[in-house]
Coordinates of C-alpha atoms in Angstrom, one line a residue:
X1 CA -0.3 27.4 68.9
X2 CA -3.3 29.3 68.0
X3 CA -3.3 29.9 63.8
X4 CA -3.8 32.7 62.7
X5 CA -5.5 33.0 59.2
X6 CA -9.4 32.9 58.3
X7 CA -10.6 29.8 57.7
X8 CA -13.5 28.1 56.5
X9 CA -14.5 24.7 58.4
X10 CA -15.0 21.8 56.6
X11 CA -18.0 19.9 57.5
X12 CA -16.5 16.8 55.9
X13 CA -19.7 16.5 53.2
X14 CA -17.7 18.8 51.2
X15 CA -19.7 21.8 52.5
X16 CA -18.1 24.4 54.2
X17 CA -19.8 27.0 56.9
X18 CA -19.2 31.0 57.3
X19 CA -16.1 31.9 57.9
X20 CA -15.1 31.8 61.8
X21 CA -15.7 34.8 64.0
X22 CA -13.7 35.9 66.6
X23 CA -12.0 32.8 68.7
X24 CA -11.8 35.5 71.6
X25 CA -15.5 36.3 71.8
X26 CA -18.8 34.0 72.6
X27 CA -21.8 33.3 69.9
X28 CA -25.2 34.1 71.1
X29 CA -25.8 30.4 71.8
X30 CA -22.6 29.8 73.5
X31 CA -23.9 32.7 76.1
X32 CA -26.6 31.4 76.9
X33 CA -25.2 27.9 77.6
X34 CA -22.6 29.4 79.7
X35 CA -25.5 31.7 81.7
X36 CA -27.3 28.1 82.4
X37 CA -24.2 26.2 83.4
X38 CA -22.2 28.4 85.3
X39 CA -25.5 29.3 87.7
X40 CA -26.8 26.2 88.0
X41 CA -23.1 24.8 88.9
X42 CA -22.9 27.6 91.8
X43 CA -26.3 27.9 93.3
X44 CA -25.5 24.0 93.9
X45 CA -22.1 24.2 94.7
X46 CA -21.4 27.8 96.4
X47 CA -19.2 27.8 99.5
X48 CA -20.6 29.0 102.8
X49 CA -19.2 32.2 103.1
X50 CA -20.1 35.0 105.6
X51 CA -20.5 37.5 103.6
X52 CA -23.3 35.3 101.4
X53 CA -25.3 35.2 104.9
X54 CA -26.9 38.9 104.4
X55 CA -28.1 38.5 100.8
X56 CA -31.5 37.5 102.6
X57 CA -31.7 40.4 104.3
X58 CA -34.7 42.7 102.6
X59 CA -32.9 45.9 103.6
X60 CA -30.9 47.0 100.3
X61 CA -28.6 49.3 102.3
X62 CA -27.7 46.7 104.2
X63 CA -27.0 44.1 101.5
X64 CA -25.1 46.8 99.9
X65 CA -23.0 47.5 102.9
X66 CA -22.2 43.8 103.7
X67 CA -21.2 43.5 100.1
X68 CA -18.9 46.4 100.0
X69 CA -17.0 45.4 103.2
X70 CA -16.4 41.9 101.9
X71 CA -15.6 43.3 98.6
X72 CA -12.8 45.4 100.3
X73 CA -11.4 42.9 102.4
X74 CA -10.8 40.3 99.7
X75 CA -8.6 43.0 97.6
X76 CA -5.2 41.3 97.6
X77 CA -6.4 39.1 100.4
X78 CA -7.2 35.4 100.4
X79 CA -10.9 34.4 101.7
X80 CA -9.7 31.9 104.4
X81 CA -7.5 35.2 106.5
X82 CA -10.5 37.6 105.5
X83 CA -13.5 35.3 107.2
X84 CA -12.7 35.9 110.8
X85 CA -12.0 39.4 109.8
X86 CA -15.4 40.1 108.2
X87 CA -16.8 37.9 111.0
X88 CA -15.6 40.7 113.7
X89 CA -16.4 43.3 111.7
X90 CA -19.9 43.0 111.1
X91 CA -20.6 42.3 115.1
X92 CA -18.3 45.6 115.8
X93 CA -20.2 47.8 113.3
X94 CA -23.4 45.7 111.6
X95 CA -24.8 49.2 110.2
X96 CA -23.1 51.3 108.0
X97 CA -24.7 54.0 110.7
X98 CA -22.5 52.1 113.5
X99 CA -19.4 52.1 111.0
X100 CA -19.9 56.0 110.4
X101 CA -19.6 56.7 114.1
X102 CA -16.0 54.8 114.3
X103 CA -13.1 56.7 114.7
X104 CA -10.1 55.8 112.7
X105 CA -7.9 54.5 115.3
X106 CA -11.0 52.1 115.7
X107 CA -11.2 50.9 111.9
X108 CA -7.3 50.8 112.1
X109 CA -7.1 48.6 115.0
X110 CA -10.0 46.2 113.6
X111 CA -7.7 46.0 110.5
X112 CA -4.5 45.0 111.9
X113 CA -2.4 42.4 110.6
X114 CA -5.0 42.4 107.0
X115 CA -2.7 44.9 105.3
X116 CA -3.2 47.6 102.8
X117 CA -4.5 49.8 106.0
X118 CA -5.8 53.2 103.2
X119 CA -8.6 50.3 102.7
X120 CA -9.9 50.0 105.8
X121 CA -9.8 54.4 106.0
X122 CA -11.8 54.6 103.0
X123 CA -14.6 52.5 104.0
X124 CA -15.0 54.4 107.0
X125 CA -14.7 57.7 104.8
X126 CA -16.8 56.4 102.4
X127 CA -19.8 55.3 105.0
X128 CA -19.6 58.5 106.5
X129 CA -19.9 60.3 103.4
X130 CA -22.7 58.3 103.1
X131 CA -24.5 58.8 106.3
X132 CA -23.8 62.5 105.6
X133 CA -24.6 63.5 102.3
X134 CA -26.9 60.7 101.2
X135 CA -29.5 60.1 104.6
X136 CA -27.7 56.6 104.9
X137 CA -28.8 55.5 101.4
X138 CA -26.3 53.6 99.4
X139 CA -25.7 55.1 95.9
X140 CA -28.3 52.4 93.8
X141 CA -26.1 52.0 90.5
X142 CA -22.5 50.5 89.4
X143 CA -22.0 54.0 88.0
X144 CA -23.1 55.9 90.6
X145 CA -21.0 53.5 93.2
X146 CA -18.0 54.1 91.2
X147 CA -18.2 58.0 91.0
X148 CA -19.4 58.7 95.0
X149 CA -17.8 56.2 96.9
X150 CA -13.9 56.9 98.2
X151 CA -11.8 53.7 97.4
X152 CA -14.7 52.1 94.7
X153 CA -13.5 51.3 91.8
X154 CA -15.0 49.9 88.9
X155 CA -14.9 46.0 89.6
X156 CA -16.2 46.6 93.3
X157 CA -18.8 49.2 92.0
X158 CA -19.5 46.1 89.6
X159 CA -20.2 43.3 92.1
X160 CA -21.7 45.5 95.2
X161 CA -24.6 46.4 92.2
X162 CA -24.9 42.5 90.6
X163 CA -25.1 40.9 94.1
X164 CA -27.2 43.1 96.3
X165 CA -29.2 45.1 93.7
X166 CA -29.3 42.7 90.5
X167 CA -27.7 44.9 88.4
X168 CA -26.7 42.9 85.5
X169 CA -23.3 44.3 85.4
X170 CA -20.3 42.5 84.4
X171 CA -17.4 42.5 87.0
X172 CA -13.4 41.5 85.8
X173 CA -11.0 40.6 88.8
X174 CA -8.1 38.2 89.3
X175 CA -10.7 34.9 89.4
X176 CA -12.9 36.5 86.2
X177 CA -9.7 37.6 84.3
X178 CA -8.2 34.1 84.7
X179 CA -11.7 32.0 83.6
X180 CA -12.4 34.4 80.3
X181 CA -8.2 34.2 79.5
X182 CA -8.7 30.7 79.5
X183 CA -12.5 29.9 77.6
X184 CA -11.6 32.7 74.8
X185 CA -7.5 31.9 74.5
X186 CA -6.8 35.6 75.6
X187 CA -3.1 35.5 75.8
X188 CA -1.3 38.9 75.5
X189 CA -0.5 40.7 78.7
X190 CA -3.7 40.8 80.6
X191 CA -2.8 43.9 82.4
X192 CA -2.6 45.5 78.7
X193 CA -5.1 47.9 78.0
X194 CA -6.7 46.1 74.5
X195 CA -7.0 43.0 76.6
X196 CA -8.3 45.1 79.5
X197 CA -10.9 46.6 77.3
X198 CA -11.7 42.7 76.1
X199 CA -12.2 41.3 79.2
X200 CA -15.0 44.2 80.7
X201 CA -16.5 43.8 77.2
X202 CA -16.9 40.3 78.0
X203 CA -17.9 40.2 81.4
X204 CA -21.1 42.8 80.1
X205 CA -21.8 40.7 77.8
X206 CA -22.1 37.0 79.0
X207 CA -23.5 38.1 82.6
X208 CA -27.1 36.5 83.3
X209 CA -29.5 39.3 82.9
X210 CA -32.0 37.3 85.1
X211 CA -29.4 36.2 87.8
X212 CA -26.7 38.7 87.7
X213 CA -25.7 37.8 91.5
X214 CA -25.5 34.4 90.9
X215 CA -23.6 34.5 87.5
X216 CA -21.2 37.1 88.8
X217 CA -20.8 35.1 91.9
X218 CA -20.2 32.0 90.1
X219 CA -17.6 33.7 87.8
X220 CA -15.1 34.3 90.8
X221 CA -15.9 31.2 92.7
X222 CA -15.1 28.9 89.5
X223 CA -12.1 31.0 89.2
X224 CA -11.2 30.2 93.3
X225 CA -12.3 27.2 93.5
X226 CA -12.1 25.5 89.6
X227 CA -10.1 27.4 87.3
X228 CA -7.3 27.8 89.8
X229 CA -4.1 29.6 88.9
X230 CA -1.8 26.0 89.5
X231 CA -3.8 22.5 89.2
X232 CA -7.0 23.3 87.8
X233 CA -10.1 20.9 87.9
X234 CA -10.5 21.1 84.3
X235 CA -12.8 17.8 84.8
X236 CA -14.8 19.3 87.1
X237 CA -15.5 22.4 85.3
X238 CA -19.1 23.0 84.6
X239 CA -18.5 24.8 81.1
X240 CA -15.2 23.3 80.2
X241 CA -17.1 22.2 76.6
X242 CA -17.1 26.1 75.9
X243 CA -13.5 26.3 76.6
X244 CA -10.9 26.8 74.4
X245 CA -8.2 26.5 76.5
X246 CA -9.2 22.7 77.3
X247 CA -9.8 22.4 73.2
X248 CA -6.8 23.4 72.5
X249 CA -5.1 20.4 75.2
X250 CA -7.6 18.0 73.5
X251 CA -6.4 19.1 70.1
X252 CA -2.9 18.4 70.7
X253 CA -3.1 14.8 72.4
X254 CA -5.3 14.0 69.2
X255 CA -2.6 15.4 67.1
X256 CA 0.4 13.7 69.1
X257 CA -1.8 10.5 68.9
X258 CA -2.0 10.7 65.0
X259 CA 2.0 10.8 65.0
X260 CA 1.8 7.3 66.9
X261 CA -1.1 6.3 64.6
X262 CA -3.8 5.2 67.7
X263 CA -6.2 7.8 67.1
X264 CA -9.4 6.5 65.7
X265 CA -11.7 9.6 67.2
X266 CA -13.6 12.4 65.3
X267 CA -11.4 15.1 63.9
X268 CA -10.7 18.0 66.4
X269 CA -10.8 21.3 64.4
X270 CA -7.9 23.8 64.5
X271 CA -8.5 27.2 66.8
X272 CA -7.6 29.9 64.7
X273 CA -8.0 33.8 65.1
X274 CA -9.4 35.3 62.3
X275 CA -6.7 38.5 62.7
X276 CA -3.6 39.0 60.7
X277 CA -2.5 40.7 63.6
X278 CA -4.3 40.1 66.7
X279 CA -3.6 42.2 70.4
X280 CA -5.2 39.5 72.0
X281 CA -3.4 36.4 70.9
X282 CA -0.2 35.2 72.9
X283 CA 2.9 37.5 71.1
X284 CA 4.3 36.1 68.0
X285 CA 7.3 35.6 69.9
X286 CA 6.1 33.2 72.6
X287 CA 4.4 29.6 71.9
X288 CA 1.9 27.5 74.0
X289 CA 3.5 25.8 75.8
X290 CA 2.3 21.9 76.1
X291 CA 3.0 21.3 79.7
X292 CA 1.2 24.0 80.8
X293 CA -2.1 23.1 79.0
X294 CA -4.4 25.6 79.8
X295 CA -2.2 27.5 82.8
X296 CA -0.5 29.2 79.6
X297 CA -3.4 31.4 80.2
X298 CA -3.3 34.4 81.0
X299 CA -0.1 36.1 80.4
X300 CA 1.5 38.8 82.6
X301 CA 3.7 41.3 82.3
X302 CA 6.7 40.6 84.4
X303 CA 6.4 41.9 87.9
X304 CA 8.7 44.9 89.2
X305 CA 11.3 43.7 91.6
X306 CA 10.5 45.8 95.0
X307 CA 12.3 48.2 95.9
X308 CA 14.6 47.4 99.2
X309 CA 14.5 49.7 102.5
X310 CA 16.1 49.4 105.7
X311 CA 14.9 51.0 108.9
X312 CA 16.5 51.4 112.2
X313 CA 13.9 50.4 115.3
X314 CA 14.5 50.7 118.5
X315 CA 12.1 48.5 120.9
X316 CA 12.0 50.5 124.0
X317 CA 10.7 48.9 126.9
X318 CA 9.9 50.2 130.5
X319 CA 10.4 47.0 133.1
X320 CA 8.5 46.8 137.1
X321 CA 10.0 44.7 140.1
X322 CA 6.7 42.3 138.9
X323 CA 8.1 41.6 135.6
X324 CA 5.4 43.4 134.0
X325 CA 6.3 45.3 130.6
X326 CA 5.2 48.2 128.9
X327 CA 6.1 49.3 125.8
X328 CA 6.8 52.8 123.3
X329 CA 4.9 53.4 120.5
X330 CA 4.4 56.3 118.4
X331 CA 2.2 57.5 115.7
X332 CA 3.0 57.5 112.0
X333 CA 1.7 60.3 109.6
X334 CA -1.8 60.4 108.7
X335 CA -1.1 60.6 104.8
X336 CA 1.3 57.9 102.9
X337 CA 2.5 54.0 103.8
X338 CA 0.9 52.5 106.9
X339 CA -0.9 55.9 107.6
X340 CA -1.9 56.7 111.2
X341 CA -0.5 53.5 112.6
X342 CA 1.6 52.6 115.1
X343 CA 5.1 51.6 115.5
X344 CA 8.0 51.5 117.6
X345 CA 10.5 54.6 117.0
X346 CA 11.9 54.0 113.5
X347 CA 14.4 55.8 111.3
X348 CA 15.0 55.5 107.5
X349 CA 18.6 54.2 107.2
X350 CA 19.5 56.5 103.6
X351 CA 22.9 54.9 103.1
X352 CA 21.2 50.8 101.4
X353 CA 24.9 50.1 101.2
X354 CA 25.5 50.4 105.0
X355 CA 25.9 46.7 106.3
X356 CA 26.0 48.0 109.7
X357 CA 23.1 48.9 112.8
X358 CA 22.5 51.8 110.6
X359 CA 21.6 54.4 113.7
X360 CA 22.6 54.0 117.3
X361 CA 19.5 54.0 119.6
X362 CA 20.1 57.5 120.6
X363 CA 19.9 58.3 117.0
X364 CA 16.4 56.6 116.5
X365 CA 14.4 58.1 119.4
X366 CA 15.8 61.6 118.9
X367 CA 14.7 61.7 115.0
X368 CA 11.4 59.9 115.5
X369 CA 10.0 61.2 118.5
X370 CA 12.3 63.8 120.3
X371 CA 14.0 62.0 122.5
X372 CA 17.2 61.8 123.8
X373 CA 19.8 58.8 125.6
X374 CA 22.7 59.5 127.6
X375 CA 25.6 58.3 125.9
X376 CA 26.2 55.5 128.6
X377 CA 22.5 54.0 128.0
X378 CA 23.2 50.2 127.0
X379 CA 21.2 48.8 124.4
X380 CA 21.1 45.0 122.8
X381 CA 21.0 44.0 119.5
X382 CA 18.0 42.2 118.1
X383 CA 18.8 41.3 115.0
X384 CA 17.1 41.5 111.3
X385 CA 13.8 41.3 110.6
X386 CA 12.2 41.2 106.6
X387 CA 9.3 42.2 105.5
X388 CA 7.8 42.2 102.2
X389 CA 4.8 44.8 101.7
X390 CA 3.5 45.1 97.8
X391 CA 6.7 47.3 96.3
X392 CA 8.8 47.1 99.1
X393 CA 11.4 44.5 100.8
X394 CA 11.7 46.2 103.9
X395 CA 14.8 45.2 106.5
X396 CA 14.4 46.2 110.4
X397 CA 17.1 46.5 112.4
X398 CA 16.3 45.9 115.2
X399 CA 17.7 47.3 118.6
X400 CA 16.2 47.1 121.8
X401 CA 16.4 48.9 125.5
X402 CA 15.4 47.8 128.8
X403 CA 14.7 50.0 131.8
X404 CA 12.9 49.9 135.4
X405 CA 9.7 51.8 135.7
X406 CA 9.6 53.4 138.7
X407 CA 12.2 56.1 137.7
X408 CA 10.0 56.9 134.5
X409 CA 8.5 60.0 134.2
X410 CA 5.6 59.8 131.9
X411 CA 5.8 64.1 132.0
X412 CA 9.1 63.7 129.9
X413 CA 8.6 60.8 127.4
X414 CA 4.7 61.1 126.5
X415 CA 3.6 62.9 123.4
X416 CA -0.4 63.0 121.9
X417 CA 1.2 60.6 118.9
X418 CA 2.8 58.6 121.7
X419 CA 2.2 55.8 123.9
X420 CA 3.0 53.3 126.5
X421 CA 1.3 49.7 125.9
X422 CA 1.4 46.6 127.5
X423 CA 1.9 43.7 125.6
X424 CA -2.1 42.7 125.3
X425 CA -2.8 45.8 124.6
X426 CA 0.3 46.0 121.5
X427 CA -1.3 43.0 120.1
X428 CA -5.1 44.7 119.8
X429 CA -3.2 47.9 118.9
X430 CA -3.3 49.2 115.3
X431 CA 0.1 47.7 114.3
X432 CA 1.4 46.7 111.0
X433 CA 2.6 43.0 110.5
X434 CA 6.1 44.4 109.9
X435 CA 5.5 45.7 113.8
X436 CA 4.4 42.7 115.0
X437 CA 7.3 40.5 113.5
X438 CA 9.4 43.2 115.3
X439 CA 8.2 42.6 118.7
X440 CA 8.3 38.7 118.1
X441 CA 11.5 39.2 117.7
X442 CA 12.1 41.4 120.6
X443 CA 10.7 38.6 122.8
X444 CA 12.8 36.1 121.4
X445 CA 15.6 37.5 121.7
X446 CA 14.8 37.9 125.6
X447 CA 14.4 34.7 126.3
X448 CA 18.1 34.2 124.9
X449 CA 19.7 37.0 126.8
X450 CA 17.4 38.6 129.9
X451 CA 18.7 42.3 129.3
X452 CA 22.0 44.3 128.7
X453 CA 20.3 46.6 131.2
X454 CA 19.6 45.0 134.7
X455 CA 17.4 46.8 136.9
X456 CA 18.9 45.3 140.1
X457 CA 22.4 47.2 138.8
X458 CA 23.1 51.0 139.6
X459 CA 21.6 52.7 137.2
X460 CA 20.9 56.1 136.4
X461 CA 17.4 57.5 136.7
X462 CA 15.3 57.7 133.5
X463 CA 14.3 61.1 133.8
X464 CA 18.0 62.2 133.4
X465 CA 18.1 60.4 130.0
X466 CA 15.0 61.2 128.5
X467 CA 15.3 64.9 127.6
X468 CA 12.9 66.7 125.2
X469 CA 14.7 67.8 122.0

C-alpha cells in the first residue's frame, strides 16, 4: 500500500536527501529518460499499421486527413476489426475532397457492422465543413482542431496535431491513461475529474518536444501492445525502471522475502505520497492488492448496468418461382440511435415485463411503415435475438413472413424511406449488427422450417393485404 506521510530518504551514510516530491509526477531527469526510451523502443518496434503508411506523404492535409479517419475508427474499436475498414476507406475516398462529395447513405454503408454510426456522419460533416469553409485546408493546431471540427474532441485534436504536424501536444486515451496510472501509482477513479486533470497535465508534460509523433505514438502502442489491461509484459517494458507500479511488486517480494529471511539484496525504498490527503492515491478504503501487481492500476468507477429494450421485428420477405428473395427495409430517423440506417420494420415493445411476441406482425408493419396484413396473413416465429450496444441490452423478437412476388405491387408497399433488397445487396447495405444478427437468424430458421406461407398453396393476392394506412 502506498504510505502516506513525508518522508526523508535515508541514504544509509547517515545523510538524508530533500524531502520526496510528488510520487504521481516525473523529475526533470526521469522525463527525459522516458522521452529516450519510450521512442527509441517504438521507432524499433512499431507495428505495421495502415494508417502509419501516409505519414510520408509531404502533403499536410493529407497526413492530417489519414490521421483523423484512423483516429475515429479506433474510438471504442479494436485495431485488428478497424484495418480492413481503414483499408477500404482510404481506396473509396483517398482525399478529404473525395470524402466531401459522399453522401451519407454512402459513409453509412462503408461503416456498417463498425458501430457507433454518428462517427462515421461527423467525419463526413466535418470534411465538408472543411472543403467549404476552409478551401480544403485542415485546421493546423490541436486547439483549433478541437474548436472547428464536428466529432473532435480533445484527445483526437491531440494526436491528429503530434502525428501529422509535430505538435508537441500531449494526448490521454484508454492505452495513455493505463501506462501513466501505472508509472505514477495513480489509483483513484480515473474517469474522476482531479485524476482527469493529472493525467493531461502529464501527457503535456513528458511528450518529446523533438519527436512528438513518435512519443505520442509510442504512448498508446506500449499501452496496446506492453502495458496491456490483463497480462502485461512488465519484462519487456522499455521504461519499466521509471515505474512505480513494477517498484511497488519488487518492494513487496523483497519484503515477503525478509519474513522468510532469504533476502540478501539492496534495500528497496518505501513509495510514499507526500499528501495527508491525496485525490490521486487508491481511496483509503481500498488496498493494493498483491495478485494484481501492477493491474491494480488504474481504478474505475463501476460501470452502469445497460438499460434492457425489446423490439418487435418483423422480417418481411417477397419469394419468385426461382427461389430468389428480396427483402423490406426501412429507414430510421436521421437524428438519435443508429440514425439514418436501415432496418427491417421494428416496434418498441413498452410493456419490458411482457414475456410474450410483444406485437403481432400486423402490428409491426402498420406502426413502422404504414402498412397493413389481413388478419388471415400467417407468419412464423423466429425466435430471440440479443444485442448489446454501449447502454443498451437490446432483445429482438423476431417474426418473419413469406410471400410470392409476382402478386406484389411495388405501387402499394414502396415509400422514399423504404426498400426492397436482395440478400447481397442487405449485406453492403447500411445495416446495424443488431440487423444483421436478425437476418442470420431469419435464414436459420428457414433452413429448419421452409415457410408457414407456401406459395404453391391458395393464397390471397398481396396487393389485397398491403393497404396504405
Amino acid at each position: 500500500m502506498v504510505k502516506r506521510k513525508l518522508k526523508e530518504r535515508d541514504n544509509g551514510d547517515g545523510k538524508t536527501d530533500e524531502p520526496i516530491s510528488s510520487i504521481h509526477s516525473f523529475k526533470n531527469e526521469e522525463k527525459k529518460e522516458f522521452r529516450q526510451k519510450l521512442v527509441t523502443w517504438f521507432q524499433e518496434n512499431q507495428r505495421d499499421l495502415p494508417w502509419r503508411n501516409h505519414l510520408s506523404n509531404p502533403d499536410v492535409d493529407q497526413r492530417a486527413y489519414a490521421v483523423w479517419v484512423s483516429e475515429i475508427m479506433l474510438q471504442q474499436t479494436q485495431v485488428a476489426t478497424v484495418i480492413e475498414y481503414y483499408k477500404r476507406w482510404m481506396k473509396k475516398w483517398p482525399t478529404l475532397q473525395d470524402l466531401a462529395k459522399a453522401s451519407l447513405e454512402e459513409v453509412n454503408e462503408m461503416w456498417s457492422g463498425l458501430g457507433y454510426y454518428s462517427r462515421g456522419r461527423r467525419l463526413l460533416e466535418g470534411a465538408q465543413k472543411v472543403v467549404k469553409e476552409f478551401g480544403g485546408k485542415m485546421p493546423r493546431t490541436a486547439e483549433s482542431l478541437l474548436k472547428h471540427l464536428p466529432g473532435v474532441g480533445r484527445y483526437t485534436a491531440g494526436a491528429i496535431a503530434s502525428i501529422a504536424y509535430g505538435q508537441a501536444t500531449g494526448i490521454v486515451d484508454g492505452n495513455v491513461i493505463r501506462v501513466l496510472c501505472r508509472m505514477r501509482i495513480i489509483g483513484a477513479n480515473s474517469t474522476s475529474q482531479p485524476v482527469q486533470n493529472k493525467l493531461w497535465s502529464l501527457a503535456d508534460e513528458i511528450v518529446d518536444p523533438d519527436h512528438p509523433a513518435d512519443f505520442n505514438q509510442g504512448m498508446m502502442e506500449l499501452g496496446a501492445t506492453v502495458c496491456t489491461p490483463k497480462s502485461p509484459g512488465c519484462v519487456s517494458c522499455p521504461v519499466q525502471n521509471l515505474c512505480l507500479a513494477r517498484a511497488m511488486v519488487d518492494q513487496n517480494k523483497h519484503r515477503n522475502g525478509n519474513k522468510l529471511g532469504i533476502n540478501n539484496g539492496p534495500i528497496i525504498a518505501d513509495i510514499e505520497c507526500a499528501a495527508d490527503k491525496c485525490d490521486l492515491c487508491l481511496p483509503e478504503n481500498e488496498t493494493w492488492d498483491e495478485k494484481e501487481g501492477v493491474q491494480n492500476y488504474p481504478r474505475k468507477a463501476g460501470k452502469k448496468a445497460a438499460r434492457e429494450e425489446k423490439m418487435s421485428v418483423c422480417v418481411l420477405c417477397r419469394r419468385t418461382k426461382s427461389g430468389t428473395d428480396q427483402y423490406y427495409l426501412v429507414q430510421r430517423a436521421q437524428k438519435g440511435l443508429l440514425a439514418g440506417l436501415w432496418e427491417f420494420p421494428s416496434v418498441k415493445v413498452e410493456d419490458e415485463s411482457d414475456e410474450t411476441v410483444g406485437h403481432t406482425i400486423q402490428e409491426i408493419l402498420q406502426k413502422s411503415c404504414g402498412l397493413t396484413l389481413l388478419p388471415s396473413t400467417q407468419s412464423s416465429m423466429v425466435g430471440n435475438v440479443e444485442h448489446i450496444f454501449s447502454h443498451i441490452h437490446q432483445t429482438y423478437i423476431v417474426q418473419a413472413v413469406i410471400v410470392p412476388v409476382e402478386e406484389v405491387d411495388d405501387s402499394q408497399v414502396h415509400a422514399e424511406n423504404s426498400r426492397w433488397v436482395t440478400k447481397e445487396e442487405f449485406s453492403s447495405a447500411a445495416v446495424s449488427t443488431a440487423m444483421k444478427k436478425v437476418f442470420k437468424a431469419f435464414e436459420s430458421h428457414g433452413k429448419k422450417k421452409t415457410s408457414t406461407a407456401d406459395p404453391g398453396k391458395n393464397q390471397k393476392s398481396i396487393t389485397a393485404f398491403f393497404k396504405k394506412k
